[in-house]
mmCIF file of C-alpha atoms in Angstrom:
data_model
loop_
_atom_site.group_PDB
_atom_site.id
_atom_site.type_symbol
_atom_site.label_atom_id
_atom_site.label_comp_id
_atom_site.label_asym_id
_atom_site.label_seq_id
_atom_site.Cartn_x
_atom_site.Cartn_y
_atom_site.Cartn_z
ATOM 1 C CA MET A 1 38.098 -21.630 8.623
ATOM 2 C CA THR A 2 34.375 -20.885 8.458
ATOM 3 C CA ASP A 3 32.820 -20.502 11.911
ATOM 4 C CA ARG A 4 30.022 -22.830 12.934
ATOM 5 C CA GLU A 5 27.011 -21.132 14.560
ATOM 6 C CA ILE A 6 23.383 -21.991 15.304
ATOM 7 C CA HIS A 7 20.215 -20.126 14.481
ATOM 8 C CA LEU A 8 17.813 -20.906 17.294
ATOM 9 C CA PRO A 9 14.417 -22.321 16.285
ATOM 10 C CA VAL A 10 11.829 -19.890 14.959
ATOM 11 C CA ALA A 11 9.092 -22.381 15.848
ATOM 12 C CA ALA A 12 7.592 -22.193 19.310
ATOM 13 C CA GLN A 13 9.466 -24.265 21.885
ATOM 14 C CA SER A 14 7.752 -25.739 24.923
ATOM 15 C CA SER A 15 9.671 -23.489 27.308
ATOM 16 C CA ILE A 16 12.469 -20.972 27.460
ATOM 17 C CA ASP A 17 14.415 -23.660 29.305
ATOM 18 C CA GLY A 18 14.379 -25.672 26.082
ATOM 19 C CA ILE A 19 15.913 -22.773 24.153
ATOM 20 C CA ALA A 20 18.580 -22.441 26.819
ATOM 21 C CA GLU A 21 19.339 -26.160 26.637
ATOM 22 C CA ILE A 22 19.865 -25.963 22.874
ATOM 23 C CA THR A 23 22.262 -23.052 23.383
ATOM 24 C CA GLN A 24 24.132 -24.801 26.197
ATOM 25 C CA HIS A 25 24.497 -27.894 24.024
ATOM 26 C CA ALA A 26 25.869 -25.787 21.172
ATOM 27 C CA GLU A 27 28.307 -24.149 23.562
ATOM 28 C CA SER A 28 29.553 -27.532 24.774
ATOM 29 C CA GLU A 29 30.047 -28.636 21.155
ATOM 30 C CA GLY A 30 32.175 -25.597 20.320
ATOM 31 C CA TYR A 31 29.761 -23.533 18.254
ATOM 32 C CA VAL A 32 30.843 -19.891 18.080
ATOM 33 C CA ARG A 33 27.499 -18.086 18.355
ATOM 34 C CA ALA A 34 23.776 -18.580 18.870
ATOM 35 C CA TRP A 35 21.447 -16.261 16.960
ATOM 36 C CA MET A 36 17.977 -15.574 18.341
ATOM 37 C CA PRO A 37 15.213 -14.816 15.806
ATOM 38 C CA GLU A 38 12.265 -12.657 16.754
ATOM 39 C CA THR A 39 9.022 -13.201 14.869
ATOM 40 C CA TRP A 40 5.752 -13.709 16.751
ATOM 41 C CA GLY A 41 7.110 -16.061 19.410
ATOM 42 C CA ARG A 42 9.159 -15.220 22.492
ATOM 43 C CA ASP A 43 10.771 -11.818 22.353
ATOM 44 C CA GLY A 44 14.480 -11.729 21.633
ATOM 45 C CA VAL A 45 15.579 -9.443 24.448
ATOM 46 C CA THR A 46 14.191 -11.449 27.353
ATOM 47 C CA THR A 47 15.359 -14.702 25.774
ATOM 48 C CA LEU A 48 18.890 -13.458 25.110
ATOM 49 C CA THR A 49 19.158 -12.096 28.644
ATOM 50 C CA THR A 50 18.290 -15.568 29.914
ATOM 51 C CA LEU A 51 20.824 -17.173 27.578
ATOM 52 C CA ALA A 52 23.522 -14.749 28.680
ATOM 53 C CA GLU A 53 22.941 -15.766 32.291
ATOM 54 C CA ARG A 54 22.982 -19.497 31.517
ATOM 55 C CA THR A 55 26.040 -19.671 29.250
ATOM 56 C CA ASP A 56 29.683 -18.710 29.622
ATOM 57 C CA ARG A 57 31.482 -18.612 26.284
ATOM 58 C CA ILE A 58 29.166 -18.836 23.319
ATOM 59 C CA GLU A 59 28.493 -15.481 21.668
ATOM 60 C CA LEU A 60 24.916 -14.281 21.275
ATOM 61 C CA GLY A 61 23.031 -12.159 18.802
ATOM 62 C CA THR A 62 19.711 -11.153 17.278
ATOM 63 C CA SER A 63 18.917 -12.424 13.821
ATOM 64 C CA ILE A 64 16.999 -10.354 13.401
ATOM 65 C CA ALA A 65 15.486 -7.534 15.426
ATOM 66 C CA ASN A 66 13.248 -5.679 13.002
ATOM 67 C CA VAL A 67 13.507 -1.937 12.424
ATOM 68 C CA PHE A 68 9.808 -1.157 12.889
ATOM 69 C CA SER A 69 8.652 -2.459 16.273
ATOM 70 C CA ARG A 70 11.260 -0.641 18.399
ATOM 71 C CA SER A 71 12.683 2.832 17.952
ATOM 72 C CA PRO A 72 16.349 3.039 16.901
ATOM 73 C CA ALA A 73 17.300 4.637 20.223
ATOM 74 C CA LEU A 74 15.566 1.848 22.146
ATOM 75 C CA LEU A 75 17.401 -0.771 20.092
ATOM 76 C CA GLY A 76 20.619 1.067 20.911
ATOM 77 C CA GLN A 77 19.822 0.966 24.628
ATOM 78 C CA THR A 78 18.950 -2.703 24.311
ATOM 79 C CA ALA A 79 22.182 -3.538 22.482
ATOM 80 C CA ALA A 80 24.285 -1.720 25.074
ATOM 81 C CA THR A 81 22.492 -3.494 27.928
ATOM 82 C CA LEU A 82 22.768 -6.935 26.328
ATOM 83 C CA GLN A 83 26.461 -6.299 25.774
ATOM 84 C CA GLU A 84 26.727 -5.616 29.499
ATOM 85 C CA VAL A 85 24.781 -8.657 30.729
ATOM 86 C CA SER A 86 26.613 -10.983 28.317
ATOM 87 C CA ASN A 87 30.059 -9.678 29.289
ATOM 88 C CA GLY A 88 30.824 -8.513 25.784
ATOM 89 C CA ARG A 89 29.381 -11.470 23.856
ATOM 90 C CA PHE A 90 26.554 -9.670 22.041
ATOM 91 C CA ARG A 91 26.134 -8.826 18.355
ATOM 92 C CA LEU A 92 23.085 -6.924 17.080
ATOM 93 C CA GLY A 93 21.513 -8.154 13.869
ATOM 94 C CA ILE A 94 18.793 -5.913 12.436
ATOM 95 C CA GLY A 95 16.728 -5.747 9.277
ATOM 96 C CA PRO A 96 13.343 -4.797 7.881
ATOM 97 C CA SER A 97 11.759 -8.261 8.212
ATOM 98 C CA GLY A 98 8.808 -8.217 5.782
ATOM 99 C CA PRO A 99 5.287 -6.886 5.323
ATOM 100 C CA ALA A 100 3.664 -10.096 6.576
ATOM 101 C CA VAL A 101 5.135 -9.611 10.060
ATOM 102 C CA ILE A 102 5.410 -5.835 10.208
ATOM 103 C CA GLU A 103 1.885 -5.135 9.027
ATOM 104 C CA GLY A 104 0.100 -8.296 10.116
ATOM 105 C CA TRP A 105 1.638 -8.649 13.585
ATOM 106 C CA HIS A 106 2.905 -5.195 14.536
ATOM 107 C CA GLY A 107 0.319 -3.121 12.670
ATOM 108 C CA GLU A 108 2.961 -0.830 11.198
ATOM 109 C CA SER A 109 3.213 0.340 7.604
ATOM 110 C CA PHE A 110 6.108 -1.353 5.799
ATOM 111 C CA ASP A 111 7.429 1.972 4.556
ATOM 112 C CA ARG A 112 10.917 2.738 3.166
ATOM 113 C CA PRO A 113 12.602 -0.332 4.676
ATOM 114 C CA LEU A 114 16.077 0.329 3.267
ATOM 115 C CA ARG A 115 16.250 3.975 4.304
ATOM 116 C CA ARG A 116 14.904 3.060 7.718
ATOM 117 C CA THR A 117 17.547 0.354 8.134
ATOM 118 C CA ARG A 118 20.336 2.771 7.228
ATOM 119 C CA GLU A 119 19.135 5.329 9.766
ATOM 120 C CA TYR A 120 18.839 2.649 12.438
ATOM 121 C CA VAL A 121 22.473 1.648 11.905
ATOM 122 C CA GLU A 122 23.662 5.237 12.138
ATOM 123 C CA ILE A 123 21.600 6.047 15.233
ATOM 124 C CA ILE A 124 22.409 2.826 17.088
ATOM 125 C CA GLU A 125 26.131 3.350 16.456
ATOM 126 C CA ARG A 126 25.918 6.715 18.204
ATOM 127 C CA VAL A 127 23.856 5.388 21.094
ATOM 128 C CA VAL A 128 26.144 2.451 21.923
ATOM 129 C CA ALA A 129 29.188 4.720 21.670
ATOM 130 C CA GLY A 130 27.710 7.019 24.313
ATOM 131 C CA GLU A 131 27.628 9.991 21.975
ATOM 132 C CA GLY A 132 25.135 12.827 22.192
ATOM 133 C CA LEU A 133 22.248 11.905 19.950
ATOM 134 C CA GLU A 134 22.058 14.686 17.407
ATOM 135 C CA TYR A 135 20.632 13.214 14.244
ATOM 136 C CA ASP A 136 18.728 14.708 11.314
ATOM 137 C CA GLY A 137 17.638 12.015 8.878
ATOM 138 C CA ASP A 138 14.846 11.562 6.376
ATOM 139 C CA ILE A 139 12.795 9.530 8.844
ATOM 140 C CA TYR A 140 14.228 10.365 12.286
ATOM 141 C CA SER A 141 15.216 13.715 13.772
ATOM 142 C CA LEU A 142 16.595 13.308 17.296
ATOM 143 C CA SER A 143 18.403 15.537 19.758
ATOM 144 C CA GLY A 144 19.021 16.315 23.400
ATOM 145 C CA PHE A 145 19.913 12.912 24.891
ATOM 146 C CA ARG A 146 22.734 10.453 25.322
ATOM 147 C CA LEU A 147 22.953 7.040 26.965
ATOM 148 C CA ARG A 148 22.371 7.385 30.709
ATOM 149 C CA PHE A 149 25.018 4.850 31.754
ATOM 150 C CA ASP A 150 28.585 4.201 30.719
ATOM 151 C CA PRO A 151 28.599 2.766 27.210
ATOM 152 C CA PRO A 152 30.122 -0.661 26.638
ATOM 153 C CA GLU A 153 33.894 -0.690 26.527
ATOM 154 C CA THR A 154 33.526 -2.628 23.273
ATOM 155 C CA PRO A 155 30.425 -1.480 21.384
ATOM 156 C CA PRO A 156 28.415 -4.400 20.013
ATOM 157 C CA PRO A 157 28.813 -4.811 16.265
ATOM 158 C CA ILE A 158 25.755 -4.068 14.136
ATOM 159 C CA ASP A 159 24.859 -6.448 11.333
ATOM 160 C CA VAL A 160 22.204 -6.021 8.654
ATOM 161 C CA ALA A 161 20.102 -8.757 7.092
ATOM 162 C CA GLY A 162 19.241 -8.563 3.421
ATOM 163 C CA MET A 163 18.311 -10.697 0.426
ATOM 164 C CA GLY A 164 18.170 -8.319 -2.530
ATOM 165 C CA PRO A 165 21.035 -6.468 -4.246
ATOM 166 C CA LYS A 166 20.310 -3.060 -2.704
ATOM 167 C CA SER A 167 19.872 -4.336 0.845
ATOM 168 C CA VAL A 168 23.135 -6.296 0.640
ATOM 169 C CA GLU A 169 24.895 -3.274 -0.811
ATOM 170 C CA LEU A 170 23.593 -1.285 2.162
ATOM 171 C CA ALA A 171 25.108 -3.828 4.560
ATOM 172 C CA GLY A 172 28.443 -3.526 2.799
ATOM 173 C CA ARG A 173 28.387 0.237 2.966
ATOM 174 C CA PHE A 174 27.223 0.848 6.533
ATOM 175 C CA ALA A 175 27.146 -2.276 8.722
ATOM 176 C CA ASP A 176 29.684 -4.454 10.516
ATOM 177 C CA GLY A 177 28.233 -7.607 9.012
ATOM 178 C CA TRP A 178 25.701 -9.129 6.642
ATOM 179 C CA HIS A 179 23.153 -11.821 7.524
ATOM 180 C CA ALA A 180 22.332 -13.928 4.477
ATOM 181 C CA THR A 181 19.461 -16.398 4.316
ATOM 182 C CA THR A 182 17.966 -18.804 1.764
ATOM 183 C CA PHE A 183 20.764 -18.736 -0.794
ATOM 184 C CA THR A 184 22.188 -21.267 -3.173
ATOM 185 C CA PRO A 185 25.999 -21.302 -3.348
ATOM 186 C CA ASP A 186 25.946 -19.416 -6.670
ATOM 187 C CA GLY A 187 23.267 -17.037 -5.396
ATOM 188 C CA LEU A 188 25.379 -16.224 -2.361
ATOM 189 C CA ARG A 189 28.440 -15.578 -4.517
ATOM 190 C CA GLU A 190 26.435 -13.140 -6.637
ATOM 191 C CA ARG A 191 25.200 -11.218 -3.594
ATOM 192 C CA LEU A 192 28.748 -11.102 -2.198
ATOM 193 C CA GLY A 193 29.519 -8.993 -5.239
ATOM 194 C CA ASP A 194 26.871 -6.514 -4.088
ATOM 195 C CA LEU A 195 28.450 -6.527 -0.629
ATOM 196 C CA ARG A 196 31.846 -5.690 -2.096
ATOM 197 C CA ARG A 197 30.313 -2.867 -4.155
ATOM 198 C CA GLY A 198 28.726 -1.440 -1.009
ATOM 199 C CA ALA A 199 32.032 -1.625 0.822
ATOM 200 C CA GLU A 200 33.714 0.282 -1.999
ATOM 201 C CA LEU A 201 31.024 2.966 -1.856
ATOM 202 C CA GLY A 202 31.652 3.289 1.868
ATOM 203 C CA ASP A 203 35.433 3.366 1.384
ATOM 204 C CA ARG A 204 35.739 0.185 3.437
ATOM 205 C CA SER A 205 37.409 -3.183 3.061
ATOM 206 C CA PRO A 206 35.049 -6.121 2.397
ATOM 207 C CA ASP A 207 37.286 -8.154 4.719
ATOM 208 C CA ASP A 208 36.042 -6.024 7.631
ATOM 209 C CA ILE A 209 32.397 -7.018 7.043
ATOM 210 C CA ARG A 210 31.448 -10.322 8.654
ATOM 211 C CA VAL A 211 29.197 -12.544 6.549
ATOM 212 C CA SER A 212 26.997 -15.163 8.209
ATOM 213 C CA LEU A 213 24.699 -17.483 6.240
ATOM 214 C CA SER A 214 21.595 -18.902 7.931
ATOM 215 C CA LEU A 215 21.417 -22.371 6.398
ATOM 216 C CA PRO A 216 18.450 -24.716 6.944
ATOM 217 C CA CYS A 217 19.896 -27.880 8.434
ATOM 218 C CA CYS A 218 18.513 -31.188 9.659
ATOM 219 C CA VAL A 219 20.818 -34.155 10.196
ATOM 220 C CA LEU A 220 19.428 -37.490 11.355
ATOM 221 C CA GLU A 221 20.254 -41.148 10.969
ATOM 222 C CA ASP A 222 16.868 -41.287 9.229
ATOM 223 C CA GLY A 223 18.033 -39.188 6.312
ATOM 224 C CA ASP A 224 14.695 -39.269 4.482
ATOM 225 C CA ARG A 225 12.903 -37.762 7.474
ATOM 226 C CA ALA A 226 15.570 -35.066 7.779
ATOM 227 C CA ARG A 227 15.109 -34.092 4.151
ATOM 228 C CA GLU A 228 11.325 -34.025 4.473
ATOM 229 C CA LEU A 229 11.549 -31.662 7.449
ATOM 230 C CA ALA A 230 13.920 -29.365 5.541
ATOM 231 C CA ALA A 231 11.663 -29.363 2.468
ATOM 232 C CA GLN A 232 8.641 -28.473 4.607
ATOM 233 C CA HIS A 233 10.608 -25.593 6.115
ATOM 234 C CA LEU A 234 11.654 -24.155 2.760
ATOM 235 C CA ALA A 235 8.193 -24.512 1.233
ATOM 236 C CA PHE A 236 6.679 -22.583 4.136
ATOM 237 C CA TYR A 237 9.053 -19.653 3.715
ATOM 238 C CA VAL A 238 8.697 -19.464 -0.060
ATOM 239 C CA GLY A 239 4.948 -20.045 0.027
ATOM 240 C CA ALA A 240 3.685 -18.370 3.179
ATOM 241 C CA MET A 241 6.039 -15.568 4.200
ATOM 242 C CA GLY A 242 5.219 -12.877 1.677
ATOM 243 C CA THR A 243 7.209 -12.158 -1.477
ATOM 244 C CA TYR A 244 10.797 -11.736 -0.259
ATOM 245 C CA TYR A 245 11.791 -15.399 -0.203
ATOM 246 C CA ARG A 246 9.970 -16.114 -3.446
ATOM 247 C CA LYS A 247 11.643 -13.219 -5.250
ATOM 248 C CA SER A 248 15.047 -14.153 -3.855
ATOM 249 C CA LEU A 249 14.664 -17.722 -5.091
ATOM 250 C CA ALA A 250 13.524 -16.456 -8.494
ATOM 251 C CA ARG A 251 16.602 -14.221 -8.775
ATOM 252 C CA GLN A 252 18.744 -17.315 -8.220
ATOM 253 C CA GLY A 253 17.389 -19.113 -11.273
ATOM 254 C CA TYR A 254 14.355 -20.864 -9.806
ATOM 255 C CA GLU A 255 11.570 -18.495 -10.829
ATOM 256 C CA THR A 256 9.233 -21.226 -12.077
ATOM 257 C CA GLU A 257 9.646 -23.298 -8.945
ATOM 258 C CA ALA A 258 9.264 -20.286 -6.658
ATOM 259 C CA ASN A 259 6.037 -19.160 -8.296
ATOM 260 C CA GLU A 260 4.577 -22.660 -8.341
ATOM 261 C CA ILE A 261 5.407 -23.240 -4.669
ATOM 262 C CA ALA A 262 3.754 -19.950 -3.737
ATOM 263 C CA ALA A 263 0.692 -20.702 -5.854
ATOM 264 C CA ARG A 264 0.214 -24.191 -4.412
ATOM 265 C CA TRP A 265 0.630 -22.930 -0.864
ATOM 266 C CA ALA A 266 -1.824 -20.082 -1.418
ATOM 267 C CA SER A 267 -4.408 -22.533 -2.781
ATOM 268 C CA GLY A 268 -4.134 -24.627 0.379
ATOM 269 C CA ASP A 269 -2.268 -27.538 -1.208
ATOM 270 C CA GLN A 270 0.717 -27.536 1.120
ATOM 271 C CA ALA A 271 1.704 -31.107 0.249
ATOM 272 C CA ALA A 272 2.054 -30.165 -3.422
ATOM 273 C CA ALA A 273 4.126 -27.099 -2.482
ATOM 274 C CA ILE A 274 6.470 -29.252 -0.405
ATOM 275 C CA ALA A 275 6.777 -31.810 -3.217
ATOM 276 C CA LEU A 276 8.087 -29.042 -5.488
ATOM 277 C CA ILE A 277 11.193 -28.812 -3.287
ATOM 278 C CA GLU A 278 12.865 -31.597 -5.223
ATOM 279 C CA ASP A 279 16.243 -33.093 -4.327
ATOM 280 C CA GLU A 280 18.297 -30.772 -6.516
ATOM 281 C CA LEU A 281 16.686 -27.623 -5.117
ATOM 282 C CA LEU A 282 16.842 -28.926 -1.549
ATOM 283 C CA ASP A 283 20.575 -29.576 -1.882
ATOM 284 C CA GLU A 284 21.058 -26.053 -3.234
ATOM 285 C CA LEU A 285 19.302 -24.381 -0.295
ATOM 286 C CA ALA A 286 19.821 -26.636 2.720
ATOM 287 C CA VAL A 287 21.947 -29.261 4.410
ATOM 288 C CA ALA A 288 19.774 -32.269 5.140
ATOM 289 C CA GLY A 289 20.114 -36.016 5.363
ATOM 290 C CA THR A 290 22.367 -38.487 7.140
ATOM 291 C CA PRO A 291 25.455 -37.163 8.952
ATOM 292 C CA GLU A 292 27.774 -38.341 6.183
ATOM 293 C CA ARG A 293 25.731 -36.715 3.433
ATOM 294 C CA ALA A 294 25.182 -33.508 5.383
ATOM 295 C CA ARG A 295 28.875 -32.966 6.095
ATOM 296 C CA GLU A 296 29.646 -33.241 2.390
ATOM 297 C CA GLN A 297 26.862 -30.776 1.584
ATOM 298 C CA LEU A 298 28.069 -28.312 4.192
ATOM 299 C CA GLN A 299 31.504 -28.191 2.615
ATOM 300 C CA THR A 300 29.949 -26.776 -0.557
ATOM 301 C CA PHE A 301 28.992 -23.693 1.460
ATOM 302 C CA THR A 302 31.998 -23.391 3.765
ATOM 303 C CA GLU A 303 34.336 -23.258 0.756
ATOM 304 C CA ILE A 304 32.711 -20.041 -0.527
ATOM 305 C CA LYS A 305 35.240 -17.216 -0.439
ATOM 306 C CA GLY A 306 33.982 -14.322 1.671
ATOM 307 C CA LEU A 307 31.687 -16.397 3.900
ATOM 308 C CA ASP A 308 32.809 -16.156 7.517
ATOM 309 C CA ALA A 309 30.193 -18.250 9.318
ATOM 310 C CA VAL A 310 27.436 -20.758 8.684
ATOM 311 C CA ALA A 311 24.541 -20.643 11.170
ATOM 312 C CA LEU A 312 22.642 -23.923 11.180
ATOM 313 C CA ALA A 313 18.907 -23.154 11.144
ATOM 314 C CA PHE A 314 16.619 -25.932 12.325
ATOM 315 C CA PRO A 315 13.391 -26.693 10.418
ATOM 316 C CA ARG A 316 10.125 -25.446 11.863
ATOM 317 C CA GLY A 317 8.907 -29.017 12.327
ATOM 318 C CA ALA A 318 12.044 -30.317 14.039
ATOM 319 C CA SER A 319 11.544 -31.846 17.494
ATOM 320 C CA PRO A 320 13.943 -31.188 20.399
ATOM 321 C CA ALA A 321 15.492 -34.585 19.694
ATOM 322 C CA ASP A 322 15.967 -33.671 16.010
ATOM 323 C CA ILE A 323 17.660 -30.406 16.983
ATOM 324 C CA ASP A 324 19.865 -32.153 19.518
ATOM 325 C CA ALA A 325 20.948 -34.744 16.944
ATOM 326 C CA THR A 326 21.713 -32.055 14.361
ATOM 327 C CA VAL A 327 23.799 -29.982 16.777
ATOM 328 C CA THR A 328 25.853 -33.029 17.711
ATOM 329 C CA ALA A 329 26.287 -34.320 14.157
ATOM 330 C CA MET A 330 27.411 -30.992 12.725
ATOM 331 C CA ALA A 331 29.794 -29.910 15.497
ATOM 332 C CA THR A 332 33.224 -28.986 14.203
ATOM 333 C CA ASP A 333 34.936 -32.015 15.744
ATOM 334 C CA ASN A 334 32.470 -34.521 14.234
#
């Protein structure tokens, strides 16, 4: 059975208490894990520490912590500490993010993202295991230190986010899991082939690599409003968040639509960009509408062989009430 997870809102919430309430609600509804994104809102570490203190069972993770704004050793320390404060419920999701955030927000050069991600995985694995940090990579050369407290009895797994063939292959070769986002069912199946190839290169079994899909989701009795919110969300990512989402959508057979959405958004005509997310494309990329319709849509994704979890991602424009309704409607028992 495919696990049901949530991807906490990327949009600013009124308070950290609101984020905690969403997570507590998901826990009460039986969701397996809550993923915390980190963009230019609240930082993931402080938020996840708060969530660990205010929940009991639901697992927690970053999706994603980028590999530019913190050193790999610091991310290793952070992962070990979050594993401690959550009593073994933490999973570290990392990835390059994209130039828009890394250069525009952090002021770092978006240089060699794949090589950097690989070295982060290798270094973090050594840190959380309590090993002496002797590492000579292309980007990082480290020596002389090890974690200054007892490492976690169970090291937190390390997942990698990726959208393109090479980044997904990297996850299959080196990571404990892959975070997928903005995929059609057929697009996801194609990338799962890259994951399997990476696993073969790493002499690993694909069954040992956990795959979680972040799936835009809005489920309301007012199905038209739910679909509008989901379309707005997708248009923003394709149009405003650099080239990664646009290129990923193009690779999945929607090159014309992806380019037109980006062009309309760049020209300031956001309404036209949103209108280009027509019903067929929306149903390929999201779960949105009335509860009955959404549950049927979700099954299209949960039946994909090799997908271990679906993380419901709430649209940027969703209100707390919209999020609450979606969590309830899409709980496993409903």
